[in-house]
Amino acid sequence: MEKQFVDLLTEELKLQEVVAEEHTHHMNATLVDAKRLASQYQKEAEKCNAATETCEEAREQAEAALVKEKKITALWERQARQLGWQDA
């Protein structure tokens, strides 16, 4: 009777070990997937940041060009008015 009890406990421990190993394997696979996805998202975020910086630089250049163009337009308009030009 005692031998059967020991055998049952041994079998239970082996089953628990198998379950623990499967759980560990699943956790490791999940961790690898999570790291892969995190790396992929990081690369996408870096691309997005680079594109945002490029866009911001272009916006700043366009804004500077617009300010310059407005100054030139105001200068030409002032000269035209001095020469008698009037709005129609």
XYZ file of C-alpha atoms in Angstrom:
88
model
C 0.000 0.000 0.000
C 2.816 2.372 0.912
C 4.630 1.538 -2.348
C 1.497 2.416 -4.349
C 1.276 5.738 -2.527
C 4.945 6.475 -3.284
C 4.399 5.471 -6.923
C 1.378 7.780 -7.158
C 3.318 10.671 -5.649
C 6.216 10.013 -8.012
C 3.868 9.969 -10.985
C 2.198 13.181 -9.768
C 5.577 14.902 -9.435
C 6.557 13.788 -12.950
C 3.286 15.142 -14.341
C 3.785 18.427 -12.525
C 7.308 18.609 -13.942
C 5.981 18.028 -17.479
C 3.322 20.714 -16.977
C 5.951 23.117 -15.588
C 8.234 22.459 -18.571
C 5.375 23.058 -21.011
C 4.475 26.244 -19.168
C 8.097 27.411 -19.284
C 8.306 26.612 -22.995
C 5.101 28.572 -23.651
C 6.363 31.535 -21.596
C 9.684 31.531 -23.470
C 7.916 31.454 -26.831
C 5.637 34.284 -25.722
C 8.649 36.288 -24.543
C 10.432 35.797 -27.874
C 7.306 36.963 -29.735
C 6.964 39.969 -27.446
C 10.601 40.959 -27.994
C 10.212 40.573 -31.764
C 7.078 42.714 -31.791
C 8.675 45.325 -29.527
C 11.629 45.538 -31.902
C 9.303 45.873 -34.882
C 7.276 48.614 -33.168
C 10.497 50.417 -32.196
C 11.650 50.413 -35.829
C 8.266 51.742 -36.959
C 8.396 54.442 -34.284
C 11.872 55.467 -35.438
C 10.647 55.698 -39.049
C 7.682 57.772 -37.910
C 9.918 60.101 -35.895
C 12.275 60.552 -38.843
C 9.352 61.335 -41.157
C 7.941 63.783 -38.623
C 11.302 65.553 -38.381
C 11.549 65.747 -42.170
C 8.022 67.122 -42.389
C 8.706 69.661 -39.637
C 11.871 70.845 -41.410
C 9.940 71.237 -44.661
C 7.189 73.157 -42.847
C 9.751 75.498 -41.282
C 11.371 76.101 -44.671
C 7.989 76.777 -46.277
C 7.093 79.176 -43.477
C 10.398 81.043 -43.904
C 9.855 81.213 -47.673
C 6.333 82.577 -47.125
C 7.598 85.279 -44.752
C 10.248 86.243 -47.303
C 7.685 86.286 -50.114
C 5.325 88.485 -48.067
C 8.134 90.972 -47.441
C 8.962 91.109 -51.161
C 5.272 91.508 -52.058
C 4.890 94.338 -49.525
C 7.965 96.047 -50.950
C 6.663 95.805 -54.535
C 3.222 96.985 -53.475
C 4.695 99.955 -51.592
C 6.771 100.927 -54.636
C 3.766 100.534 -56.934
C 1.645 102.778 -54.698
C 4.385 105.383 -54.647
C 4.232 105.345 -58.440
C 0.445 105.864 -58.389
C -0.944 102.335 -58.502
C -4.319 101.900 -56.819
C -6.504 98.869 -56.070
C -9.229 98.445 -58.672
